[in-house]
Amino acid sequence: MPMNLVWALVVLVVNFSGCFTEGMNNTSVSTRPDVVNVASILTFDSIIGKVAKIALQAAIEDVNSDPTILKGTKLKITFHDSNYSGFLSMMAALQVMETEAVALIGPQSSVLAHVISHVANELQVPLLSFTATDPTLSSLQYPFFVRTTHSDLYQMAAIADIVEYYEWRHVIAIYIDDDHGRNGIISLGDRLAARGCKISHKAPISPQATKTDISDVLVQVALMESRVLVVHTYANSGLDILEVAKSLQMLDNGYVWIATNWLSTNIDISSPLPLNTIDVMQGFITLRSYTKESNLTRKFASEWRNLTTFGLSTYCLYAYDTVWLLARALDAYFDHGGNMSFSKDIRLNVLKGEILKLNSLSIFNGGNLLLQDILKVKMKGLTGVVEYTSDKDLVFPAYEVLNVIGTGVRKIGYWSNSSGLSSIPPETVNMDPLHQSSSSEALHDVIWPGPTMKKPRGWVFPENGRQMVIGVPHRVSYTEFVGQSEDTNAFKGYCIDVFTSAVNLLPYAVPYKFQSYGDGVKNPSNTKLVSSIDAGVFDAAVGDIAITTNRTQLADFSQPFIESGLVVVAPVTRSKSSTWAFLRPFSPLMWCVSGIFFIVVGVVVWTLEHRINDEFRGPPKKQIVTVLWFSFSTMFSSHRENTLSALGRMVLILWLFVVLIINSSYTANLTSILTVQKLYSPIKGIDSLMASKDPIGYPENSFVRNYLIAEYGIHEDRLIPLSLPEDFEKALKAGPNHGGVAAVVDERAYLELFLSTRCDFSIVGQEFTKNGWGFAFPRDSPLAADLSTAILKLSENGELQRIHDKWLLRSACSSQGTKFEVDQLEFASFQGLFFIFGMACFLVLIIYIALTIRQFYKHYPDLSETTGRSIQSGPIKTFISFVDEKEETTKARSKRKFSEGSSSTTYANNAAMQNYNSNRTYASNASLQNYNGSRIDMSVDTLK
């Protein structure tokens, strides 16, 4: 409601009642006053208002009897009846402000909360509501509004999860057309869209609607296809909707009714309900705010039975917790130094005349501080943990999912914001990771309206609704797929039989009628036919409609019932044998490379064997012949020369393996060429067409033209539209040089039928797209999914193949079983093999050269002495002579030189030994003579 309208109503209230008086400029109370005034605005005549008042009074008494909460301060609450009127609610709010109330509890409805929130904002008084669940009240526009229950945002998320869980796509929303209803349904639409579902129809009901008005709305709902109905209203008016629905037989089998928590509130408060009331809600699914049972709730439930005969609703628990929340916030407010001070709103001074009496309204100076203290409270109440998030929402939103059965409800599961749907309580899911992993388990079984245990499909074709109008292309060619009888104008063909067989498998009746699309002169555009569905001209399309990307953006398609990618058809001729047919298995490059490698192998083996193998020695002419003979005889493993070196044998083994593969490939390809009947065409497929500049034929009004231009870059001047199969045949026979085309590109299903009686043409190359044909329906149509299931059943039971054989199985051309000319084997197929062998030869030669050089340097001095050349004169010529020399000769020369060296050494050693012995004998004799002389002299001296 705009601000100017609010203040205009205020003016009317002041002039009418004259109840406002001049107030003090500034009123102050002590920090801890004896009494704190709190006001509550309820609708006394409603069932929620009746029980909420009792719960609030009980909470006030419990708070005042607990000295630890407000430490001597008492709460005083005054109740005001809104009587379902926004005007009276605002007047009550203004009267409350005269009493210097620090907080306002209520109002009961979201509509009144929107109105009173403006007054709360102006006078800075926190407005606490446990029943106003409109999600938009959480916006920044209402800073002083505090919701003490959960927003409908979460309730709608729970309903969206239920719809997704049971695999329904569309729902119908029935709601009261006010802030509460509209904003709640908007939230539901957002949540459904996030899950791939949607609200297919909205059925608003006036807040003052009579049963006749409600009947008019529900009659329109009954004409809709969806049978999933979500009812978002109030506890009082909701029962009227159900009574009208029963009179219209909308509570029977096939319907799904999901009610927000207004229904569970009715059941909880009014229990036991009258039998006629219970009867209209059988099979309903409803939600109830989840509260974990505790000692506090059990104690309060016991006291509740002594207070009233009404049942205990969750709204009672939230009302009780609201008072305690406010009490704890006031206690913190006083601890922070807050006091009960009010001041005049200076903006009211600008008003003249009688409006000056608004000066009696005062701003609560501590309103902002108290608001912050309220949002900071953390406590455990009857509803569980009471704590606010940064978005001013209560933590841990959760609901029970209930099924109305008999005289009460049966709990079939839970929903929480953290775990979604679950068959176990939310706190168990959050605490136990094992349970959290299984929180997506199915809800318990539901007894649906009817009653029935079978899950409703969620939509039907209403009996009093119009027939589906199905567009069928009026083809002038290939009428085996879709045709129209000239006598009766009835449609027939492969696609028609598949559709009617699939519809017959559906568990419900589908009223429909076919309507021709096209002028009957040329084939219509299937893309335009699908566009007609999106435009609302047709309800569906049945025919040879290929599922392409741009078409899926216009409509939904069923499961493909035939595969039909794009292929190329070109003229073919029978390939005849020739004198040089034996050369065809290999390409020219392959022949050249193979011949070069045969020679290379001979040279490599000769190099490795020349110094040690006599079979690879001799005059140059003989050695050349030996190399060539050895090379080419290995093709048949008939070489007579033996290899003696380890390196030579390794090269030969590798080469024989290469020869084995080449021989096998040649033999297999030559056998195919000479024995299999072959077709030849210069066109090899789509790649050949892209490389050429020849014209290409395509079916007129087909998606093929745009596809070839966009995906393959073929210029549009090359594309020639053709209408009939006879046009295809004529253009292909004429050829590109005589005004015809080189090839035709079309879908395989058509061309297979075309080729069944035309043996001069054939499909060339591979299929270069993969798509199929399906039946088109409007976006999000549930019939598309059901028909897809039926098509799969047709495929499984063989009926789809039977229909195919009935219309499409024909072939007058025996040549269709022949094969195209076998392609020559290219070098690319063997280059890896040749590369490996070439590297092996290269490594072997490197090893051989290294060993030879090492041996050469070992015997180089001997070679110089033997040949009479100096070491500096000709090392290269010497090395060539060494390499050409047989290895046995080199070894013999080395052995002979070693023997000569050993003889010289022995002679020198003998001479030295003789000299040594002679000298030793001479020295010994001299010593003996000296010794004897000395001894004689000693004897003479002794005698003396």
PDB file of C-alpha atoms in Angstrom, residues 262-382:
ATOM      1  CA  TRP A 262      -3.393 -24.438   6.080  1.00  0.00           C
ATOM      2  CA  LEU A 263      -4.854 -27.952   5.815  1.00  0.00           C
ATOM      3  CA  SER A 264      -2.709 -29.487   8.563  1.00  0.00           C
ATOM      4  CA  THR A 265      -3.565 -26.481  10.738  1.00  0.00           C
ATOM      5  CA  ASN A 266      -7.264 -27.174  10.286  1.00  0.00           C
ATOM      6  CA  ILE A 267      -6.793 -30.821  11.170  1.00  0.00           C
ATOM      7  CA  ASP A 268      -4.635 -30.095  14.230  1.00  0.00           C
ATOM      8  CA  ILE A 269      -6.804 -27.329  15.728  1.00  0.00           C
ATOM      9  CA  SER A 270     -10.280 -28.633  14.898  1.00  0.00           C
ATOM     10  CA  SER A 271      -9.572 -32.275  15.681  1.00  0.00           C
ATOM     11  CA  PRO A 272     -11.775 -34.210  15.632  1.00  0.00           C
ATOM     12  CA  LEU A 273     -13.179 -32.810  12.411  1.00  0.00           C
ATOM     13  CA  PRO A 274     -16.734 -33.544  11.281  1.00  0.00           C
ATOM     14  CA  LEU A 275     -17.005 -36.599   9.037  1.00  0.00           C
ATOM     15  CA  ASN A 276     -18.228 -34.585   6.069  1.00  0.00           C
ATOM     16  CA  THR A 277     -15.185 -32.318   6.376  1.00  0.00           C
ATOM     17  CA  ILE A 278     -12.791 -35.253   6.657  1.00  0.00           C
ATOM     18  CA  ASP A 279     -14.418 -36.830   3.627  1.00  0.00           C
ATOM     19  CA  VAL A 280     -13.436 -33.968   1.277  1.00  0.00           C
ATOM     20  CA  MET A 281      -9.736 -34.161   2.079  1.00  0.00           C
ATOM     21  CA  GLN A 282      -9.072 -37.888   1.707  1.00  0.00           C
ATOM     22  CA  GLY A 283      -5.853 -38.653  -0.144  1.00  0.00           C
ATOM     23  CA  PHE A 284      -4.518 -35.103   0.173  1.00  0.00           C
ATOM     24  CA  ILE A 285      -0.850 -34.347   0.730  1.00  0.00           C
ATOM     25  CA  THR A 286      -0.167 -31.476   3.082  1.00  0.00           C
ATOM     26  CA  LEU A 287       2.744 -29.990   5.011  1.00  0.00           C
ATOM     27  CA  ARG A 288       3.242 -29.192   8.661  1.00  0.00           C
ATOM     28  CA  SER A 289       6.152 -27.299  10.207  1.00  0.00           C
ATOM     29  CA  TYR A 290       8.481 -29.827  11.772  1.00  0.00           C
ATOM     30  CA  THR A 291       9.175 -29.501  15.499  1.00  0.00           C
ATOM     31  CA  LYS A 292      11.286 -32.052  17.282  1.00  0.00           C
ATOM     32  CA  GLU A 293       9.549 -33.570  20.294  1.00  0.00           C
ATOM     33  CA  SER A 294      11.192 -32.631  23.591  1.00  0.00           C
ATOM     34  CA  ASN A 295      10.439 -32.321  27.281  1.00  0.00           C
ATOM     35  CA  LEU A 296       9.379 -28.717  26.698  1.00  0.00           C
ATOM     36  CA  THR A 297       6.834 -29.640  24.016  1.00  0.00           C
ATOM     37  CA  ARG A 298       5.461 -32.543  26.038  1.00  0.00           C
ATOM     38  CA  LYS A 299       5.041 -30.311  29.092  1.00  0.00           C
ATOM     39  CA  PHE A 300       3.361 -27.572  27.067  1.00  0.00           C
ATOM     40  CA  ALA A 301       1.046 -30.089  25.366  1.00  0.00           C
ATOM     41  CA  SER A 302      -0.024 -31.326  28.787  1.00  0.00           C
ATOM     42  CA  GLU A 303      -0.742 -27.781  29.961  1.00  0.00           C
ATOM     43  CA  TRP A 304      -2.531 -26.978  26.695  1.00  0.00           C
ATOM     44  CA  ARG A 305      -5.174 -29.593  27.316  1.00  0.00           C
ATOM     45  CA  ASN A 306      -6.012 -27.776  30.576  1.00  0.00           C
ATOM     46  CA  LEU A 307      -6.276 -24.422  28.824  1.00  0.00           C
ATOM     47  CA  THR A 308      -8.628 -25.180  25.899  1.00  0.00           C
ATOM     48  CA  THR A 309     -10.467 -27.805  23.960  1.00  0.00           C
ATOM     49  CA  PHE A 310      -8.779 -26.777  20.728  1.00  0.00           C
ATOM     50  CA  GLY A 311      -6.051 -28.945  19.349  1.00  0.00           C
ATOM     51  CA  LEU A 312      -2.413 -27.924  19.523  1.00  0.00           C
ATOM     52  CA  SER A 313      -1.104 -26.492  16.258  1.00  0.00           C
ATOM     53  CA  THR A 314       2.433 -25.523  15.354  1.00  0.00           C
ATOM     54  CA  TYR A 315       1.181 -21.923  15.185  1.00  0.00           C
ATOM     55  CA  CYS A 316       0.566 -22.173  18.938  1.00  0.00           C
ATOM     56  CA  LEU A 317       4.162 -23.211  19.468  1.00  0.00           C
ATOM     57  CA  TYR A 318       5.494 -20.375  17.314  1.00  0.00           C
ATOM     58  CA  ALA A 319       3.255 -17.862  19.162  1.00  0.00           C
ATOM     59  CA  TYR A 320       4.552 -19.075  22.506  1.00  0.00           C
ATOM     60  CA  ASP A 321       8.194 -18.872  21.338  1.00  0.00           C
ATOM     61  CA  THR A 322       7.580 -15.354  19.986  1.00  0.00           C
ATOM     62  CA  VAL A 323       6.845 -14.025  23.481  1.00  0.00           C
ATOM     63  CA  TRP A 324       9.944 -15.696  24.901  1.00  0.00           C
ATOM     64  CA  LEU A 325      12.035 -14.375  22.020  1.00  0.00           C
ATOM     65  CA  LEU A 326      10.852 -10.841  22.785  1.00  0.00           C
ATOM     66  CA  ALA A 327      11.440 -11.313  26.521  1.00  0.00           C
ATOM     67  CA  ARG A 328      15.036 -12.438  26.030  1.00  0.00           C
ATOM     68  CA  ALA A 329      15.654  -9.573  23.602  1.00  0.00           C
ATOM     69  CA  LEU A 330      14.274  -7.064  26.137  1.00  0.00           C
ATOM     70  CA  ASP A 331      16.507  -8.518  28.819  1.00  0.00           C
ATOM     71  CA  ALA A 332      19.528  -8.011  26.555  1.00  0.00           C
ATOM     72  CA  TYR A 333      18.219  -4.554  25.633  1.00  0.00           C
ATOM     73  CA  PHE A 334      18.144  -3.483  29.289  1.00  0.00           C
ATOM     74  CA  ASP A 335      21.569  -5.018  29.893  1.00  0.00           C
ATOM     75  CA  HIS A 336      22.892  -2.855  27.067  1.00  0.00           C
ATOM     76  CA  GLY A 337      21.569   0.283  28.753  1.00  0.00           C
ATOM     77  CA  GLY A 338      18.340   0.617  26.841  1.00  0.00           C
ATOM     78  CA  ASN A 339      15.382   2.411  28.415  1.00  0.00           C
ATOM     79  CA  MET A 340      11.761   3.123  27.661  1.00  0.00           C
ATOM     80  CA  SER A 341      12.050   6.516  25.988  1.00  0.00           C
ATOM     81  CA  PHE A 342       9.838   7.920  23.246  1.00  0.00           C
ATOM     82  CA  SER A 343      10.020  11.087  21.204  1.00  0.00           C
ATOM     83  CA  LYS A 344       7.786  13.008  18.807  1.00  0.00           C
ATOM     84  CA  ASP A 345       8.014  12.491  15.061  1.00  0.00           C
ATOM     85  CA  ILE A 346       8.930  15.960  13.766  1.00  0.00           C
ATOM     86  CA  ARG A 347       7.700  15.043  10.287  1.00  0.00           C
ATOM     87  CA  LEU A 348       4.140  15.043  11.661  1.00  0.00           C
ATOM     88  CA  ASN A 349       4.441  18.768  12.438  1.00  0.00           C
ATOM     89  CA  VAL A 350       4.035  19.661   8.789  1.00  0.00           C
ATOM     90  CA  LEU A 351       0.430  18.378   8.830  1.00  0.00           C
ATOM     91  CA  LYS A 352      -2.207  21.044   9.466  1.00  0.00           C
ATOM     92  CA  GLY A 353      -5.706  21.145  10.887  1.00  0.00           C
ATOM     93  CA  GLU A 354      -7.102  18.219  12.723  1.00  0.00           C
ATOM     94  CA  ILE A 355      -4.207  16.074  11.590  1.00  0.00           C
ATOM     95  CA  LEU A 356      -2.094  17.804  14.222  1.00  0.00           C
ATOM     96  CA  LYS A 357      -3.557  15.328  16.697  1.00  0.00           C
ATOM     97  CA  LEU A 358      -1.089  12.835  15.240  1.00  0.00           C
ATOM     98  CA  ASN A 359       1.440  14.453  17.547  1.00  0.00           C
ATOM     99  CA  SER A 360       0.271  11.969  20.157  1.00  0.00           C
ATOM    100  CA  LEU A 361       2.165   9.270  18.242  1.00  0.00           C
ATOM    101  CA  SER A 362       5.724   8.782  19.445  1.00  0.00           C
ATOM    102  CA  ILE A 363       8.819   7.137  18.060  1.00  0.00           C
ATOM    103  CA  PHE A 364      10.390   4.436  20.197  1.00  0.00           C
ATOM    104  CA  ASN A 365      13.945   5.707  20.619  1.00  0.00           C
ATOM    105  CA  GLY A 366      15.324   2.284  21.392  1.00  0.00           C
ATOM    106  CA  GLY A 367      13.572   0.573  18.505  1.00  0.00           C
ATOM    107  CA  ASN A 368      16.711  -0.061  16.450  1.00  0.00           C
ATOM    108  CA  LEU A 369      18.634  -1.403  19.434  1.00  0.00           C
ATOM    109  CA  LEU A 370      15.767  -3.704  20.423  1.00  0.00           C
ATOM    110  CA  LEU A 371      15.469  -4.906  16.824  1.00  0.00           C
ATOM    111  CA  GLN A 372      19.136  -5.887  16.788  1.00  0.00           C
ATOM    112  CA  ASP A 373      18.789  -7.660  20.133  1.00  0.00           C
ATOM    113  CA  ILE A 374      15.828  -9.627  18.773  1.00  0.00           C
ATOM    114  CA  LEU A 375      17.842 -10.795  15.765  1.00  0.00           C
ATOM    115  CA  LYS A 376      20.767 -11.807  18.027  1.00  0.00           C
ATOM    116  CA  VAL A 377      18.721 -14.035  20.340  1.00  0.00           C
ATOM    117  CA  LYS A 378      19.716 -17.687  20.429  1.00  0.00           C
ATOM    118  CA  MET A 379      17.464 -19.915  22.474  1.00  0.00           C
ATOM    119  CA  LYS A 380      15.796 -23.284  22.567  1.00  0.00           C
ATOM    120  CA  GLY A 381      12.026 -23.051  22.397  1.00  0.00           C
ATOM    121  CA  LEU A 382       9.055 -25.274  21.782  1.00  0.00           C
TER     122      LEU A 382
END
